[in-house]
mmCIF file of C-alpha atoms in Angstrom:
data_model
loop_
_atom_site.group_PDB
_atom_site.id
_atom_site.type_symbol
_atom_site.label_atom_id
_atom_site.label_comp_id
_atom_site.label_asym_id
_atom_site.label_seq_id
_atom_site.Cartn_x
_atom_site.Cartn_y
_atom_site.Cartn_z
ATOM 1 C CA UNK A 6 21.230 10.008 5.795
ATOM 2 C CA UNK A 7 19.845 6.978 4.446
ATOM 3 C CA UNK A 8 16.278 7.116 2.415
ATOM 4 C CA UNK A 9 13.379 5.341 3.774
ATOM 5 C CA UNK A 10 11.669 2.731 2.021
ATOM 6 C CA UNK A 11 8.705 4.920 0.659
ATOM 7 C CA UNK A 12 5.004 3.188 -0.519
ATOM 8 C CA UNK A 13 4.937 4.468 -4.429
ATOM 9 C CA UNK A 14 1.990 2.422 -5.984
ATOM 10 C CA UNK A 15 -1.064 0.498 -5.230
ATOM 11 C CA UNK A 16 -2.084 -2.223 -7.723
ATOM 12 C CA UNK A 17 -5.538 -3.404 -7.994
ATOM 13 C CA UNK A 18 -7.028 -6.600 -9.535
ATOM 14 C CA UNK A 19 -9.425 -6.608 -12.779
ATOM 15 C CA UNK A 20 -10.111 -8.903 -15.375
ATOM 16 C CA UNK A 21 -11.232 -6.042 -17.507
ATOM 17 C CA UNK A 22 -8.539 -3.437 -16.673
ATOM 18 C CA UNK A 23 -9.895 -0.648 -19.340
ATOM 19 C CA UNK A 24 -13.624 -1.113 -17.429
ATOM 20 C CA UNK A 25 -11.894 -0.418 -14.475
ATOM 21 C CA UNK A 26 -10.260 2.317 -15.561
ATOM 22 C CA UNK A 27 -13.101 3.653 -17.297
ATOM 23 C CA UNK A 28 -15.092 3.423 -13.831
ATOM 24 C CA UNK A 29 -12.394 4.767 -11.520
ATOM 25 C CA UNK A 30 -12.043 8.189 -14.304
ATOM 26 C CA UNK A 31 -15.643 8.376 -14.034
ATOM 27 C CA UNK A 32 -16.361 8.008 -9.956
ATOM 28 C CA UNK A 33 -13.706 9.755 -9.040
ATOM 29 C CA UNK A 34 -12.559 12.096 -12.373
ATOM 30 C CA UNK A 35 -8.955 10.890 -12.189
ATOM 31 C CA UNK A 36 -7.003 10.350 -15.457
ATOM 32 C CA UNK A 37 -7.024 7.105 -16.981
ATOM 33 C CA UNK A 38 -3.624 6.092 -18.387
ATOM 34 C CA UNK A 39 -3.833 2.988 -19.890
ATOM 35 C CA UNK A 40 -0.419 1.410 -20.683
ATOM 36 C CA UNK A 41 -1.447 -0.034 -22.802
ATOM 37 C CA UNK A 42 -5.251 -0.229 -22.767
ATOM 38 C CA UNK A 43 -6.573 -2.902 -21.686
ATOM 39 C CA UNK A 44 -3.128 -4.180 -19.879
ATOM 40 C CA UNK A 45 -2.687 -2.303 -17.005
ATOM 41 C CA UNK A 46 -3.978 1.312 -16.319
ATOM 42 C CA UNK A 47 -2.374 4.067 -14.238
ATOM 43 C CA UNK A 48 -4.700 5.788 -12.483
ATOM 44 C CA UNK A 49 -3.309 9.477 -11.951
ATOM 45 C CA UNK A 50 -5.471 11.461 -9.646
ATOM 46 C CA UNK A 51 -3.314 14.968 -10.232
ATOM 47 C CA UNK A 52 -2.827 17.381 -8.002
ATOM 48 C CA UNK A 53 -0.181 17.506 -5.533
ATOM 49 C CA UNK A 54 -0.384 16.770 -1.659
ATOM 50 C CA UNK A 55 -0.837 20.647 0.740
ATOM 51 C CA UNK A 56 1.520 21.799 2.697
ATOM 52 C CA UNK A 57 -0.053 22.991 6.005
ATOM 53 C CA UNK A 58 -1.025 26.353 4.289
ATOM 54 C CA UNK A 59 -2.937 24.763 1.906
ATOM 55 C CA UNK A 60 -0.286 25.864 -1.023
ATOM 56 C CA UNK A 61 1.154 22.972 -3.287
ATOM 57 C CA UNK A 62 3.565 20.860 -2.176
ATOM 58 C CA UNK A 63 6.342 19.489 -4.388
ATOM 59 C CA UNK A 64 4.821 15.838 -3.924
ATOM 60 C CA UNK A 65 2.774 14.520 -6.294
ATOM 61 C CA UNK A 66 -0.541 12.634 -4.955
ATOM 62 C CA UNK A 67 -0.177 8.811 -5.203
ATOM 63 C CA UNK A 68 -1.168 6.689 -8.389
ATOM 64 C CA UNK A 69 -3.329 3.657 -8.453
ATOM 65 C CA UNK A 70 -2.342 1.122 -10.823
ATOM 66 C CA UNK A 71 -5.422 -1.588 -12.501
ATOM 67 C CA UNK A 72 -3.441 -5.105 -13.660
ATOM 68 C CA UNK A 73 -5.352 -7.716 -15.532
ATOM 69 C CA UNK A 74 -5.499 -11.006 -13.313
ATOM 70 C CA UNK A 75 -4.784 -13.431 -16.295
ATOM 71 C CA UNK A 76 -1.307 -11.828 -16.845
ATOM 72 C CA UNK A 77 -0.303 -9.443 -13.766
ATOM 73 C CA UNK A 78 2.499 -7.402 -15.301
ATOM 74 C CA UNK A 79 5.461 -6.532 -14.865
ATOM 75 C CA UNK A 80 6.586 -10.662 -14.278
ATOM 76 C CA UNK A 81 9.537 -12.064 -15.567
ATOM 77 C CA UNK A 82 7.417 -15.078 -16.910
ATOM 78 C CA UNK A 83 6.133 -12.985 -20.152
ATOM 79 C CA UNK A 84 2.726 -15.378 -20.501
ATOM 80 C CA UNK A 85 2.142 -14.876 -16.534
ATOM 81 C CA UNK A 86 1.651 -17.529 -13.647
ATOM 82 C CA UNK A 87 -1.219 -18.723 -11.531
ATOM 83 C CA UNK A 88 -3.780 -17.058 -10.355
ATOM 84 C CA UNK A 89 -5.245 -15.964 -12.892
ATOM 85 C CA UNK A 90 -8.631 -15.114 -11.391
ATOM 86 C CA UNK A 91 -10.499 -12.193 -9.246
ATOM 87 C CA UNK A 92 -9.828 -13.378 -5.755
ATOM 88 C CA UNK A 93 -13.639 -13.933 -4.440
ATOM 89 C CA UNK A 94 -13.374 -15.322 -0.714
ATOM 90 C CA UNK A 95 -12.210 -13.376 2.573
ATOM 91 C CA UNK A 96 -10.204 -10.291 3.097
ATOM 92 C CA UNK A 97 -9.110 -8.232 0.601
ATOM 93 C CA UNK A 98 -6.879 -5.076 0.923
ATOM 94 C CA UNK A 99 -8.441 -2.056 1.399
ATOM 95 C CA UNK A 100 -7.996 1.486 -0.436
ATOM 96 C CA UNK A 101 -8.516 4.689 1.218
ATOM 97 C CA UNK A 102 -9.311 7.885 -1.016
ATOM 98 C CA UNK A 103 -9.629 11.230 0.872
ATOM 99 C CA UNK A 104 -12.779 13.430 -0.370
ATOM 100 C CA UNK A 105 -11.390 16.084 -1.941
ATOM 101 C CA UNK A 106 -13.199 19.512 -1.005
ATOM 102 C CA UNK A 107 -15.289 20.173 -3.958
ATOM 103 C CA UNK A 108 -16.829 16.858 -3.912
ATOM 104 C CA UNK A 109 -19.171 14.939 -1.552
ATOM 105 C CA UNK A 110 -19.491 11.167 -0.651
ATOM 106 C CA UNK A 111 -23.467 11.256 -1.794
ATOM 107 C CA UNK A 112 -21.942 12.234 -5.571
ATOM 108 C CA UNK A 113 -19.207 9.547 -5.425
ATOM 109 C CA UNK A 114 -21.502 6.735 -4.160
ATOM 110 C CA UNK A 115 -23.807 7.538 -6.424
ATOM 111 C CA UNK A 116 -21.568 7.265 -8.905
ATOM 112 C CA UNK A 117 -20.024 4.232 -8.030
ATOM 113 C CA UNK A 118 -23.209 2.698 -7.607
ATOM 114 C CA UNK A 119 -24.968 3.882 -10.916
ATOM 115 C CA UNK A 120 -21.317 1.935 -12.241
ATOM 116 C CA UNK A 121 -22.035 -1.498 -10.760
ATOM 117 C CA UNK A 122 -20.462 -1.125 -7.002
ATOM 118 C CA UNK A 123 -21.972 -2.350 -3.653
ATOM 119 C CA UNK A 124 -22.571 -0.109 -1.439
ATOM 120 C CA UNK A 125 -21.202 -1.338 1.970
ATOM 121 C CA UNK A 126 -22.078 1.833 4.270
ATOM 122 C CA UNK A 127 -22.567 5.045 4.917
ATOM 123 C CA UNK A 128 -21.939 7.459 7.239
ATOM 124 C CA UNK A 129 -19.795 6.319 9.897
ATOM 125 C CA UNK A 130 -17.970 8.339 11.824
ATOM 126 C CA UNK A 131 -14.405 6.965 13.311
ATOM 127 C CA UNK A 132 -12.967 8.782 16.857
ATOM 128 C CA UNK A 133 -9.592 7.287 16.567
ATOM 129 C CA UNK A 134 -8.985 9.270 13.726
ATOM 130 C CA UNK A 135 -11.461 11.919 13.719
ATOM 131 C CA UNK A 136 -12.932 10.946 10.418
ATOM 132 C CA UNK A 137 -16.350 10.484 8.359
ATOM 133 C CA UNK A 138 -16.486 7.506 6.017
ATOM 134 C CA UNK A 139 -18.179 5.691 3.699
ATOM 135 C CA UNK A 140 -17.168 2.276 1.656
ATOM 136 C CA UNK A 141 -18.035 0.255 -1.833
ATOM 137 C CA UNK A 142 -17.113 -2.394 -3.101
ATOM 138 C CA UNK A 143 -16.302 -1.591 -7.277
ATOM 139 C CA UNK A 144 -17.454 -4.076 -9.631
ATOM 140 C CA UNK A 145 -14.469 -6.201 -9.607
ATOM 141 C CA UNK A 146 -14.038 -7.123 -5.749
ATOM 142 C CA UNK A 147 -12.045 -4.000 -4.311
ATOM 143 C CA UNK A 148 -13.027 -2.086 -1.197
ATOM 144 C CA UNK A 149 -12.995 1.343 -1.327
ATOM 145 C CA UNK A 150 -13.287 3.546 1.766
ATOM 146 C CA UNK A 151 -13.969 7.584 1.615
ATOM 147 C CA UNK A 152 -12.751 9.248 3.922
ATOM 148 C CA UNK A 153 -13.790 13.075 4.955
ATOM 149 C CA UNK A 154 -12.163 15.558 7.400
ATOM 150 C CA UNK A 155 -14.259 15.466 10.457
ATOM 151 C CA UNK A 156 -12.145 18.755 12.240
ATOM 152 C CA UNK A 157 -10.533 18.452 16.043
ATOM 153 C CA UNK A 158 -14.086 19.092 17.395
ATOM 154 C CA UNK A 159 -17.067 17.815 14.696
ATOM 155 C CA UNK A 160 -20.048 17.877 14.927
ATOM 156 C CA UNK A 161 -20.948 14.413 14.116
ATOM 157 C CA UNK A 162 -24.589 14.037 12.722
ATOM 158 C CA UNK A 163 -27.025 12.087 15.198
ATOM 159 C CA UNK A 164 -27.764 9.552 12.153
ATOM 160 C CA UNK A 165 -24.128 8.720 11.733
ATOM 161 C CA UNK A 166 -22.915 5.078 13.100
ATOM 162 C CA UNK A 167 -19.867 5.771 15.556
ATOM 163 C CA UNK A 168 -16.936 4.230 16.919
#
């Protein structure tokens, strides 16, 4: 049987990768992995995806990798190409993080927010997918949406924004 193609990494732009880094260990409490500092940083959030039980699977959660704009590495050019610039106009890619249970989306916004982010909005509650979120945009351009287990039958808070 042949192996899918399987999603391994997420890069994200900065032109001050060890900020970044700094800010994403301190929002969210990941590990910050700088290889080297500075250069790019590995974000490693630990843990390992549940199995249904709630036990430990053997999968390890994703990483989220910071790259500085003026040199994006790995390239095979070893000074870099153009861009070398925060992209500032339209769409951007977004990045989902899933509140983990002994946290709260007040804490991380806070957090975020006390660290230079936008908030974009709170408390929104999405049918489709039976979800609660919440979204900021980090100091360097990136949109970052919480998301929180709303259950098969929530009871979604009269203040919340739905769709």
């Amino acid at each position: 049987m042949a192996t899918p193609n399987t999603l391994i990494f997420v890069d994200m732009p900065s032109d001050d990768p060890a900020a970044a880094g700094r800010f994403y260990a301190e929002v969210f409490g990941w590990q910050n992995d700088a290889r080297p500092e500075g250069v790019y940083h590995r974000m490693v959030p630990g843990g390992q995806f549940p199995n249904p039980d709630g036990t430990d699977s053997a999968i390890g959660n994703l990483h989220l990798g910071i790259f500085d704009v003026a040199n994006a590495r790995p390239h095979p050019e070893p000074a870099g190409v153009e861009p070398r610039a925060l992209s500032t106009d339209g769409r951007k890619p977004r990045i989902w993080i899933l509140i983990g249970d002994d946290d709260t989306p007040e804490r991380i916004l806070s957090a975020a927010e006390e660290r230079g982010a936008t908030i974009l909005w709170r408390d929104h509650y999405w049918s489709t997918f039976k979800g609660y979120n919440h979204a900021f945009r980090d100091p360097w351009g990136s949109e970052i949406l919480l998301w929180g287990k709303a259950g098969a039958d929530p009871a979604v808070p009269a203040s919340f924004t739905r769709e």
